[in-house]
Amino acid sequence: MWRNLQRGVRLRPVDLAREHGLSTQAIRNYEEAGILPAADRTPSGYRAYTPLHAAALRAFLALLPGHGHQAATSIMQAVNQGATDTAFRLIDESHAQLLDDRRTLEAVESALRDLERGAGHAGAAEVPGPGGMFIGPLAGHLGIRPATLRKWERAGLVRPRRDRATGYRVYDEADVRDARLAHQLRRGGYLLEQIAPLIAQVRTAGGL
């Protein structure tokens, strides 16, 4: 089929670009990146595309929304090199990553719902007082070791201040929230490097 698409009709870069609202430079960039097969040149040096290139461009643009630019590019590069097995493997890997991302989002949503429900009827033991909560009581409430909270601090999951007089870590209400969210996600099997950017977004938003 690919060979048949290469015969007969000759297309200019503008012909491919116009169909999708792209610039002719974008078409040239896609060819240079291997997203499109290499084009023949006319005697005067102009690129001569074919229906094969038009089909490749449509395939790439269809892959973009679901797989992202990097994966879509790698898939098309493999297709254009005739590496069909590699292209199918890349698609499978991308589907697996999408499934993992979906599970992560579901876990985050579940953790946030749990924290929001708990926030309305939290007991005194889990709400820091005006001066905050020390590492021992917080670790005890979460059922973890103080060393775990220190590890989370190094990973940026919690950011307790230090008591000026004693040098002890003091966790305020936002720190306790972040620690509880980290604990929920760690119980779900998520890595610290996966959790850190999510907690950073909660901080930026000012809360759950």
JSON list of C-alpha atoms in Angstrom, two decimals:
[
{"chain": "A", "resi": 1, "resn": "MET", "atom": "CA", "xyz": [0.00, 0.00, 0.00]},
{"chain": "A", "resi": 2, "resn": "TRP", "atom": "CA", "xyz": [2.82, 2.40, 0.87]},
{"chain": "A", "resi": 3, "resn": "ARG", "atom": "CA", "xyz": [4.36, 1.86, -2.58]},
{"chain": "A", "resi": 4, "resn": "ASN", "atom": "CA", "xyz": [1.05, 2.60, -4.29]},
{"chain": "A", "resi": 5, "resn": "LEU", "atom": "CA", "xyz": [0.72, 5.83, -2.34]},
{"chain": "A", "resi": 6, "resn": "GLN", "atom": "CA", "xyz": [4.09, 6.98, -3.66]},
{"chain": "A", "resi": 7, "resn": "ARG", "atom": "CA", "xyz": [3.04, 6.80, -7.29]},
{"chain": "A", "resi": 8, "resn": "GLY", "atom": "CA", "xyz": [1.40, 9.39, -9.50]},
{"chain": "A", "resi": 9, "resn": "VAL", "atom": "CA", "xyz": [0.25, 12.48, -7.63]},
{"chain": "A", "resi": 10, "resn": "ARG", "atom": "CA", "xyz": [2.88, 15.00, -6.61]},
{"chain": "A", "resi": 11, "resn": "LEU", "atom": "CA", "xyz": [2.16, 17.39, -3.76]},
{"chain": "A", "resi": 12, "resn": "ARG", "atom": "CA", "xyz": [3.85, 20.58, -2.63]},
{"chain": "A", "resi": 13, "resn": "PRO", "atom": "CA", "xyz": [4.61, 21.38, 1.01]},
{"chain": "A", "resi": 14, "resn": "VAL", "atom": "CA", "xyz": [1.80, 23.92, 0.96]},
{"chain": "A", "resi": 15, "resn": "ASP", "atom": "CA", "xyz": [-0.65, 21.23, -0.15]},
{"chain": "A", "resi": 16, "resn": "LEU", "atom": "CA", "xyz": [0.09, 19.16, 2.96]},
{"chain": "A", "resi": 17, "resn": "ALA", "atom": "CA", "xyz": [0.19, 22.22, 5.21]},
{"chain": "A", "resi": 18, "resn": "ARG", "atom": "CA", "xyz": [-3.10, 23.71, 4.04]},
{"chain": "A", "resi": 19, "resn": "GLU", "atom": "CA", "xyz": [-5.15, 20.60, 4.85]},
{"chain": "A", "resi": 20, "resn": "HIS", "atom": "CA", "xyz": [-4.25, 20.82, 8.54]},
{"chain": "A", "resi": 21, "resn": "GLY", "atom": "CA", "xyz": [-3.74, 24.56, 9.02]},
{"chain": "A", "resi": 22, "resn": "LEU", "atom": "CA", "xyz": [0.03, 24.15, 9.36]},
{"chain": "A", "resi": 23, "resn": "SER", "atom": "CA", "xyz": [2.90, 26.19, 8.00]},
{"chain": "A", "resi": 24, "resn": "THR", "atom": "CA", "xyz": [5.11, 24.91, 5.21]},
{"chain": "A", "resi": 25, "resn": "GLN", "atom": "CA", "xyz": [8.03, 25.20, 7.63]},
{"chain": "A", "resi": 26, "resn": "ALA", "atom": "CA", "xyz": [6.27, 22.75, 9.97]},
{"chain": "A", "resi": 27, "resn": "ILE", "atom": "CA", "xyz": [6.04, 20.26, 7.09]},
{"chain": "A", "resi": 28, "resn": "ARG", "atom": "CA", "xyz": [9.76, 20.63, 6.41]},
{"chain": "A", "resi": 29, "resn": "ASN", "atom": "CA", "xyz": [10.50, 20.24, 10.12]},
{"chain": "A", "resi": 30, "resn": "TYR", "atom": "CA", "xyz": [8.44, 17.05, 10.27]},
{"chain": "A", "resi": 31, "resn": "GLU", "atom": "CA", "xyz": [10.38, 15.62, 7.34]},
{"chain": "A", "resi": 32, "resn": "GLU", "atom": "CA", "xyz": [13.72, 16.51, 8.93]},
{"chain": "A", "resi": 33, "resn": "ALA", "atom": "CA", "xyz": [12.60, 14.86, 12.18]},
{"chain": "A", "resi": 34, "resn": "GLY", "atom": "CA", "xyz": [11.73, 11.62, 10.37]},
{"chain": "A", "resi": 35, "resn": "ILE", "atom": "CA", "xyz": [8.01, 12.00, 11.02]},
{"chain": "A", "resi": 36, "resn": "LEU", "atom": "CA", "xyz": [7.47, 12.09, 7.27]},
{"chain": "A", "resi": 37, "resn": "PRO", "atom": "CA", "xyz": [9.43, 9.96, 4.80]},
{"chain": "A", "resi": 38, "resn": "ALA", "atom": "CA", "xyz": [12.20, 11.75, 2.94]},
{"chain": "A", "resi": 39, "resn": "ALA", "atom": "CA", "xyz": [10.79, 13.61, -0.07]},
{"chain": "A", "resi": 40, "resn": "ASP", "atom": "CA", "xyz": [12.10, 13.48, -3.61]},
{"chain": "A", "resi": 41, "resn": "ARG", "atom": "CA", "xyz": [13.35, 16.68, -5.16]},
{"chain": "A", "resi": 42, "resn": "THR", "atom": "CA", "xyz": [12.33, 18.26, -8.44]},
{"chain": "A", "resi": 43, "resn": "PRO", "atom": "CA", "xyz": [15.08, 19.23, -10.94]},
{"chain": "A", "resi": 44, "resn": "SER", "atom": "CA", "xyz": [14.85, 22.75, -9.55]},
{"chain": "A", "resi": 45, "resn": "GLY", "atom": "CA", "xyz": [15.40, 21.49, -5.99]},
{"chain": "A", "resi": 46, "resn": "TYR", "atom": "CA", "xyz": [11.85, 21.75, -4.61]},
{"chain": "A", "resi": 47, "resn": "ARG", "atom": "CA", "xyz": [10.42, 19.04, -2.39]},
{"chain": "A", "resi": 48, "resn": "ALA", "atom": "CA", "xyz": [7.93, 16.74, -4.10]},
{"chain": "A", "resi": 49, "resn": "TYR", "atom": "CA", "xyz": [5.57, 15.01, -1.70]},
{"chain": "A", "resi": 50, "resn": "THR", "atom": "CA", "xyz": [3.12, 12.21, -2.48]},
{"chain": "A", "resi": 51, "resn": "PRO", "atom": "CA", "xyz": [-0.08, 10.81, -0.98]},
{"chain": "A", "resi": 52, "resn": "LEU", "atom": "CA", "xyz": [2.23, 8.66, 1.19]},
{"chain": "A", "resi": 53, "resn": "HIS", "atom": "CA", "xyz": [3.50, 11.81, 2.90]},
{"chain": "A", "resi": 54, "resn": "ALA", "atom": "CA", "xyz": [-0.05, 13.08, 3.31]},
{"chain": "A", "resi": 55, "resn": "ALA", "atom": "CA", "xyz": [-1.05, 9.78, 4.94]},
{"chain": "A", "resi": 56, "resn": "ALA", "atom": "CA", "xyz": [2.00, 9.87, 7.23]},
{"chain": "A", "resi": 57, "resn": "LEU", "atom": "CA", "xyz": [1.14, 13.42, 8.31]},
{"chain": "A", "resi": 58, "resn": "ARG", "atom": "CA", "xyz": [-2.46, 12.44, 9.07]},
{"chain": "A", "resi": 59, "resn": "ALA", "atom": "CA", "xyz": [-1.24, 9.43, 11.06]},
{"chain": "A", "resi": 60, "resn": "PHE", "atom": "CA", "xyz": [1.16, 11.58, 13.10]},
{"chain": "A", "resi": 61, "resn": "LEU", "atom": "CA", "xyz": [-1.49, 14.19, 13.87]},
{"chain": "A", "resi": 62, "resn": "ALA", "atom": "CA", "xyz": [-3.91, 11.43, 14.90]},
{"chain": "A", "resi": 63, "resn": "LEU", "atom": "CA", "xyz": [-1.31, 9.96, 17.27]},
{"chain": "A", "resi": 64, "resn": "LEU", "atom": "CA", "xyz": [-0.50, 13.30, 18.94]},
{"chain": "A", "resi": 65, "resn": "PRO", "atom": "CA", "xyz": [-3.54, 13.73, 21.22]},
{"chain": "A", "resi": 66, "resn": "GLY", "atom": "CA", "xyz": [-3.29, 10.26, 22.73]},
{"chain": "A", "resi": 67, "resn": "HIS", "atom": "CA", "xyz": [0.45, 9.62, 22.80]},
{"chain": "A", "resi": 68, "resn": "GLY", "atom": "CA", "xyz": [2.13, 13.01, 22.93]},
{"chain": "A", "resi": 69, "resn": "HIS", "atom": "CA", "xyz": [4.74, 14.50, 20.61]},
{"chain": "A", "resi": 70, "resn": "GLN", "atom": "CA", "xyz": [7.74, 12.41, 21.65]},
{"chain": "A", "resi": 71, "resn": "ALA", "atom": "CA", "xyz": [6.01, 9.03, 21.42]},
{"chain": "A", "resi": 72, "resn": "ALA", "atom": "CA", "xyz": [4.19, 9.94, 18.19]},
{"chain": "A", "resi": 73, "resn": "THR", "atom": "CA", "xyz": [7.48, 11.02, 16.64]},
{"chain": "A", "resi": 74, "resn": "SER", "atom": "CA", "xyz": [9.24, 7.80, 17.62]},
{"chain": "A", "resi": 75, "resn": "ILE", "atom": "CA", "xyz": [6.36, 5.71, 16.26]},
{"chain": "A", "resi": 76, "resn": "MET", "atom": "CA", "xyz": [6.39, 7.48, 12.89]},
{"chain": "A", "resi": 77, "resn": "GLN", "atom": "CA", "xyz": [10.17, 7.29, 12.65]},
{"chain": "A", "resi": 78, "resn": "ALA", "atom": "CA", "xyz": [9.95, 3.52, 13.11]},
{"chain": "A", "resi": 79, "resn": "VAL", "atom": "CA", "xyz": [7.15, 3.24, 10.53]},
{"chain": "A", "resi": 80, "resn": "ASN", "atom": "CA", "xyz": [9.12, 5.26, 7.97]},
{"chain": "A", "resi": 81, "resn": "GLN", "atom": "CA", "xyz": [12.19, 3.08, 8.55]},
{"chain": "A", "resi": 82, "resn": "GLY", "atom": "CA", "xyz": [10.14, -0.06, 7.93]},
{"chain": "A", "resi": 83, "resn": "ALA", "atom": "CA", "xyz": [10.62, -1.18, 11.54]},
{"chain": "A", "resi": 84, "resn": "THR", "atom": "CA", "xyz": [7.06, -2.38, 12.03]},
{"chain": "A", "resi": 85, "resn": "ASP", "atom": "CA", "xyz": [7.77, -4.44, 15.15]},
{"chain": "A", "resi": 86, "resn": "THR", "atom": "CA", "xyz": [9.43, -1.44, 16.78]},
{"chain": "A", "resi": 87, "resn": "ALA", "atom": "CA", "xyz": [6.45, 0.77, 15.92]},
{"chain": "A", "resi": 88, "resn": "PHE", "atom": "CA", "xyz": [4.01, -1.70, 17.50]},
{"chain": "A", "resi": 89, "resn": "ARG", "atom": "CA", "xyz": [6.21, -2.01, 20.59]},
{"chain": "A", "resi": 90, "resn": "LEU", "atom": "CA", "xyz": [6.32, 1.78, 21.00]},
{"chain": "A", "resi": 91, "resn": "ILE", "atom": "CA", "xyz": [2.54, 1.95, 20.69]},
{"chain": "A", "resi": 92, "resn": "ASP", "atom": "CA", "xyz": [2.15, -0.80, 23.31]},
{"chain": "A", "resi": 93, "resn": "GLU", "atom": "CA", "xyz": [4.58, 0.98, 25.66]},
{"chain": "A", "resi": 94, "resn": "SER", "atom": "CA", "xyz": [2.70, 4.24, 25.22]},
{"chain": "A", "resi": 95, "resn": "HIS", "atom": "CA", "xyz": [-0.62, 2.53, 25.96]},
{"chain": "A", "resi": 96, "resn": "ALA", "atom": "CA", "xyz": [0.91, 1.01, 29.10]},
{"chain": "A", "resi": 97, "resn": "GLN", "atom": "CA", "xyz": [2.17, 4.45, 30.20]},
{"chain": "A", "resi": 98, "resn": "LEU", "atom": "CA", "xyz": [-1.25, 5.97, 29.58]},
{"chain": "A", "resi": 99, "resn": "LEU", "atom": "CA", "xyz": [-2.85, 3.25, 31.70]},
{"chain": "A", "resi": 100, "resn": "ASP", "atom": "CA", "xyz": [-0.32, 3.85, 34.48]},
{"chain": "A", "resi": 101, "resn": "ASP", "atom": "CA", "xyz": [-0.97, 7.60, 34.30]},
{"chain": "A", "resi": 102, "resn": "ARG", "atom": "CA", "xyz": [-4.72, 6.98, 34.53]},
{"chain": "A", "resi": 103, "resn": "ARG", "atom": "CA", "xyz": [-4.24, 4.78, 37.59]},
{"chain": "A", "resi": 104, "resn": "THR", "atom": "CA", "xyz": [-2.05, 7.44, 39.18]},
{"chain": "A", "resi": 105, "resn": "LEU", "atom": "CA", "xyz": [-4.72, 10.10, 38.62]},
{"chain": "A", "resi": 106, "resn": "GLU", "atom": "CA", "xyz": [-7.39, 7.81, 40.06]},
{"chain": "A", "resi": 107, "resn": "ALA", "atom": "CA", "xyz": [-5.21, 7.18, 43.12]},
{"chain": "A", "resi": 108, "resn": "VAL", "atom": "CA", "xyz": [-4.62, 10.90, 43.58]},
{"chain": "A", "resi": 109, "resn": "GLU", "atom": "CA", "xyz": [-8.33, 11.66, 43.27]},
{"chain": "A", "resi": 110, "resn": "SER", "atom": "CA", "xyz": [-9.12, 8.94, 45.80]},
{"chain": "A", "resi": 111, "resn": "ALA", "atom": "CA", "xyz": [-6.46, 10.22, 48.20]},
{"chain": "A", "resi": 112, "resn": "LEU", "atom": "CA", "xyz": [-7.73, 13.78, 47.92]},
{"chain": "A", "resi": 113, "resn": "ARG", "atom": "CA", "xyz": [-11.32, 12.68, 48.55]},
{"chain": "A", "resi": 114, "resn": "ASP", "atom": "CA", "xyz": [-10.21, 10.75, 51.63]},
{"chain": "A", "resi": 115, "resn": "LEU", "atom": "CA", "xyz": [-8.32, 13.76, 52.95]},
{"chain": "A", "resi": 116, "resn": "GLU", "atom": "CA", "xyz": [-11.22, 16.12, 52.29]},
{"chain": "A", "resi": 117, "resn": "ARG", "atom": "CA", "xyz": [-13.61, 13.80, 54.13]},
{"chain": "A", "resi": 118, "resn": "GLY", "atom": "CA", "xyz": [-11.19, 13.51, 57.02]},
{"chain": "A", "resi": 119, "resn": "ALA", "atom": "CA", "xyz": [-10.62, 17.25, 57.21]},
{"chain": "A", "resi": 120, "resn": "GLY", "atom": "CA", "xyz": [-14.20, 17.84, 58.32]},
{"chain": "A", "resi": 121, "resn": "HIS", "atom": "CA", "xyz": [-13.97, 15.62, 61.38]},
{"chain": "A", "resi": 122, "resn": "ALA", "atom": "CA", "xyz": [-10.28, 15.39, 62.17]},
{"chain": "A", "resi": 123, "resn": "GLY", "atom": "CA", "xyz": [-9.40, 14.51, 65.71]},
{"chain": "A", "resi": 124, "resn": "ALA", "atom": "CA", "xyz": [-7.25, 16.65, 67.95]},
{"chain": "A", "resi": 125, "resn": "ALA", "atom": "CA", "xyz": [-4.37, 14.24, 67.63]},
{"chain": "A", "resi": 126, "resn": "GLU", "atom": "CA", "xyz": [-3.98, 15.00, 63.90]},
{"chain": "A", "resi": 127, "resn": "VAL", "atom": "CA", "xyz": [-4.56, 18.76, 63.93]},
{"chain": "A", "resi": 128, "resn": "PRO", "atom": "CA", "xyz": [-1.48, 20.75, 64.94]},
{"chain": "A", "resi": 129, "resn": "GLY", "atom": "CA", "xyz": [-1.94, 23.33, 67.63]},
{"chain": "A", "resi": 130, "resn": "PRO", "atom": "CA", "xyz": [-1.02, 27.00, 67.25]},
{"chain": "A", "resi": 131, "resn": "GLY", "atom": "CA", "xyz": [2.63, 26.11, 67.63]},
{"chain": "A", "resi": 132, "resn": "GLY", "atom": "CA", "xyz": [2.54, 23.19, 65.20]},
{"chain": "A", "resi": 133, "resn": "MET", "atom": "CA", "xyz": [3.22, 19.48, 65.66]},
{"chain": "A", "resi": 134, "resn": "PHE", "atom": "CA", "xyz": [6.54, 17.80, 66.36]},
{"chain": "A", "resi": 135, "resn": "ILE", "atom": "CA", "xyz": [7.84, 14.89, 64.31]},
{"chain": "A", "resi": 136, "resn": "GLY", "atom": "CA", "xyz": [7.09, 12.18, 66.90]},
{"chain": "A", "resi": 137, "resn": "PRO", "atom": "CA", "xyz": [3.37, 12.83, 67.29]},
{"chain": "A", "resi": 138, "resn": "LEU", "atom": "CA", "xyz": [2.91, 13.24, 63.53]},
{"chain": "A", "resi": 139, "resn": "ALA", "atom": "CA", "xyz": [4.75, 10.01, 62.79]},
{"chain": "A", "resi": 140, "resn": "GLY", "atom": "CA", "xyz": [2.69, 8.25, 65.43]},
{"chain": "A", "resi": 141, "resn": "HIS", "atom": "CA", "xyz": [-0.56, 9.51, 63.96]},
{"chain": "A", "resi": 142, "resn": "LEU", "atom": "CA", "xyz": [0.42, 8.30, 60.48]},
{"chain": "A", "resi": 143, "resn": "GLY", "atom": "CA", "xyz": [1.76, 5.00, 61.76]},
{"chain": "A", "resi": 144, "resn": "ILE", "atom": "CA", "xyz": [5.23, 5.55, 60.32]},
{"chain": "A", "resi": 145, "resn": "ARG", "atom": "CA", "xyz": [8.69, 6.13, 61.73]},
{"chain": "A", "resi": 146, "resn": "PRO", "atom": "CA", "xyz": [10.14, 9.63, 62.22]},
{"chain": "A", "resi": 147, "resn": "ALA", "atom": "CA", "xyz": [12.92, 8.55, 59.85]},
{"chain": "A", "resi": 148, "resn": "THR", "atom": "CA", "xyz": [10.31, 8.21, 57.10]},
{"chain": "A", "resi": 149, "resn": "LEU", "atom": "CA", "xyz": [9.19, 11.81, 57.61]},
{"chain": "A", "resi": 150, "resn": "ARG", "atom": "CA", "xyz": [12.82, 12.93, 57.43]},
{"chain": "A", "resi": 151, "resn": "LYS", "atom": "CA", "xyz": [13.20, 11.00, 54.16]},
{"chain": "A", "resi": 152, "resn": "TRP", "atom": "CA", "xyz": [10.07, 12.67, 52.80]},
{"chain": "A", "resi": 153, "resn": "GLU", "atom": "CA", "xyz": [11.50, 16.04, 53.80]},
{"chain": "A", "resi": 154, "resn": "ARG", "atom": "CA", "xyz": [14.68, 15.35, 51.80]},
{"chain": "A", "resi": 155, "resn": "ALA", "atom": "CA", "xyz": [12.47, 14.45, 48.82]},
{"chain": "A", "resi": 156, "resn": "GLY", "atom": "CA", "xyz": [10.55, 17.72, 49.15]},
{"chain": "A", "resi": 157, "resn": "LEU", "atom": "CA", "xyz": [7.25, 16.13, 50.20]},
{"chain": "A", "resi": 158, "resn": "VAL", "atom": "CA", "xyz": [7.10, 18.02, 53.51]},
{"chain": "A", "resi": 159, "resn": "ARG", "atom": "CA", "xyz": [8.77, 21.28, 54.50]},
{"chain": "A", "resi": 160, "resn": "PRO", "atom": "CA", "xyz": [8.64, 21.68, 58.28]},
{"chain": "A", "resi": 161, "resn": "ARG", "atom": "CA", "xyz": [10.16, 24.72, 59.91]},
{"chain": "A", "resi": 162, "resn": "ARG", "atom": "CA", "xyz": [12.65, 24.50, 62.78]},
{"chain": "A", "resi": 163, "resn": "ASP", "atom": "CA", "xyz": [11.84, 25.63, 66.30]},
{"chain": "A", "resi": 164, "resn": "ARG", "atom": "CA", "xyz": [14.25, 28.46, 67.08]},
{"chain": "A", "resi": 165, "resn": "ALA", "atom": "CA", "xyz": [14.83, 27.42, 70.66]},
{"chain": "A", "resi": 166, "resn": "THR", "atom": "CA", "xyz": [15.23, 23.66, 70.24]},
{"chain": "A", "resi": 167, "resn": "GLY", "atom": "CA", "xyz": [15.96, 23.13, 66.54]},
{"chain": "A", "resi": 168, "resn": "TYR", "atom": "CA", "xyz": [13.20, 20.51, 66.39]},
{"chain": "A", "resi": 169, "resn": "ARG", "atom": "CA", "xyz": [11.10, 20.12, 63.27]},
{"chain": "A", "resi": 170, "resn": "VAL", "atom": "CA", "xyz": [7.66, 21.70, 63.57]},
{"chain": "A", "resi": 171, "resn": "TYR", "atom": "CA", "xyz": [4.85, 20.73, 61.18]},
{"chain": "A", "resi": 172, "resn": "ASP", "atom": "CA", "xyz": [2.05, 23.24, 60.64]},
{"chain": "A", "resi": 173, "resn": "GLU", "atom": "CA", "xyz": [-1.39, 22.44, 59.20]},
{"chain": "A", "resi": 174, "resn": "ALA", "atom": "CA", "xyz": [-0.19, 22.52, 55.57]},
{"chain": "A", "resi": 175, "resn": "ASP", "atom": "CA", "xyz": [2.73, 20.21, 56.44]},
{"chain": "A", "resi": 176, "resn": "VAL", "atom": "CA", "xyz": [0.35, 17.74, 58.08]},
{"chain": "A", "resi": 177, "resn": "ARG", "atom": "CA", "xyz": [-1.86, 17.84, 54.99]},
{"chain": "A", "resi": 178, "resn": "ASP", "atom": "CA", "xyz": [1.13, 17.15, 52.74]},
{"chain": "A", "resi": 179, "resn": "ALA", "atom": "CA", "xyz": [2.32, 14.32, 54.98]},
{"chain": "A", "resi": 180, "resn": "ARG", "atom": "CA", "xyz": [-1.12, 12.70, 54.95]},
{"chain": "A", "resi": 181, "resn": "LEU", "atom": "CA", "xyz": [-1.34, 12.98, 51.16]},
{"chain": "A", "resi": 182, "resn": "ALA", "atom": "CA", "xyz": [2.15, 11.50, 50.78]},
{"chain": "A", "resi": 183, "resn": "HIS", "atom": "CA", "xyz": [1.20, 8.69, 53.14]},
{"chain": "A", "resi": 184, "resn": "GLN", "atom": "CA", "xyz": [-1.95, 7.87, 51.15]},
{"chain": "A", "resi": 185, "resn": "LEU", "atom": "CA", "xyz": [-0.07, 7.76, 47.87]},
{"chain": "A", "resi": 186, "resn": "ARG", "atom": "CA", "xyz": [2.85, 5.76, 49.27]},
{"chain": "A", "resi": 187, "resn": "ARG", "atom": "CA", "xyz": [0.34, 3.19, 50.50]},
{"chain": "A", "resi": 188, "resn": "GLY", "atom": "CA", "xyz": [-0.86, 3.03, 46.89]},
{"chain": "A", "resi": 189, "resn": "GLY", "atom": "CA", "xyz": [2.63, 2.11, 45.75]},
{"chain": "A", "resi": 190, "resn": "TYR", "atom": "CA", "xyz": [3.64, 5.42, 44.20]},
{"chain": "A", "resi": 191, "resn": "LEU", "atom": "CA", "xyz": [7.27, 6.56, 44.22]},
{"chain": "A", "resi": 192, "resn": "LEU", "atom": "CA", "xyz": [8.51, 9.67, 45.98]},
{"chain": "A", "resi": 193, "resn": "GLU", "atom": "CA", "xyz": [9.48, 11.26, 42.65]},
{"chain": "A", "resi": 194, "resn": "GLN", "atom": "CA", "xyz": [5.93, 10.71, 41.41]},
{"chain": "A", "resi": 195, "resn": "ILE", "atom": "CA", "xyz": [4.39, 12.21, 44.54]},
{"chain": "A", "resi": 196, "resn": "ALA", "atom": "CA", "xyz": [6.58, 15.32, 44.85]},
{"chain": "A", "resi": 197, "resn": "PRO", "atom": "CA", "xyz": [5.20, 17.22, 41.82]},
{"chain": "A", "resi": 198, "resn": "LEU", "atom": "CA", "xyz": [1.62, 16.45, 42.89]},
{"chain": "A", "resi": 199, "resn": "ILE", "atom": "CA", "xyz": [2.19, 17.89, 46.35]},
{"chain": "A", "resi": 200, "resn": "ALA", "atom": "CA", "xyz": [3.87, 20.90, 44.75]},
{"chain": "A", "resi": 201, "resn": "GLN", "atom": "CA", "xyz": [0.68, 21.50, 42.77]},
{"chain": "A", "resi": 202, "resn": "VAL", "atom": "CA", "xyz": [-1.43, 21.26, 45.95]},
{"chain": "A", "resi": 203, "resn": "ARG", "atom": "CA", "xyz": [0.82, 23.89, 47.54]},
{"chain": "A", "resi": 204, "resn": "THR", "atom": "CA", "xyz": [0.56, 26.15, 44.50]},
{"chain": "A", "resi": 205, "resn": "ALA", "atom": "CA", "xyz": [-3.22, 25.82, 44.56]},
{"chain": "A", "resi": 206, "resn": "GLY", "atom": "CA", "xyz": [-3.28, 26.68, 48.25]},
{"chain": "A", "resi": 207, "resn": "GLY", "atom": "CA", "xyz": [-4.97, 23.49, 49.34]},
{"chain": "A", "resi": 208, "resn": "LEU", "atom": "CA", "xyz": [-6.69, 20.30, 48.27]}
]
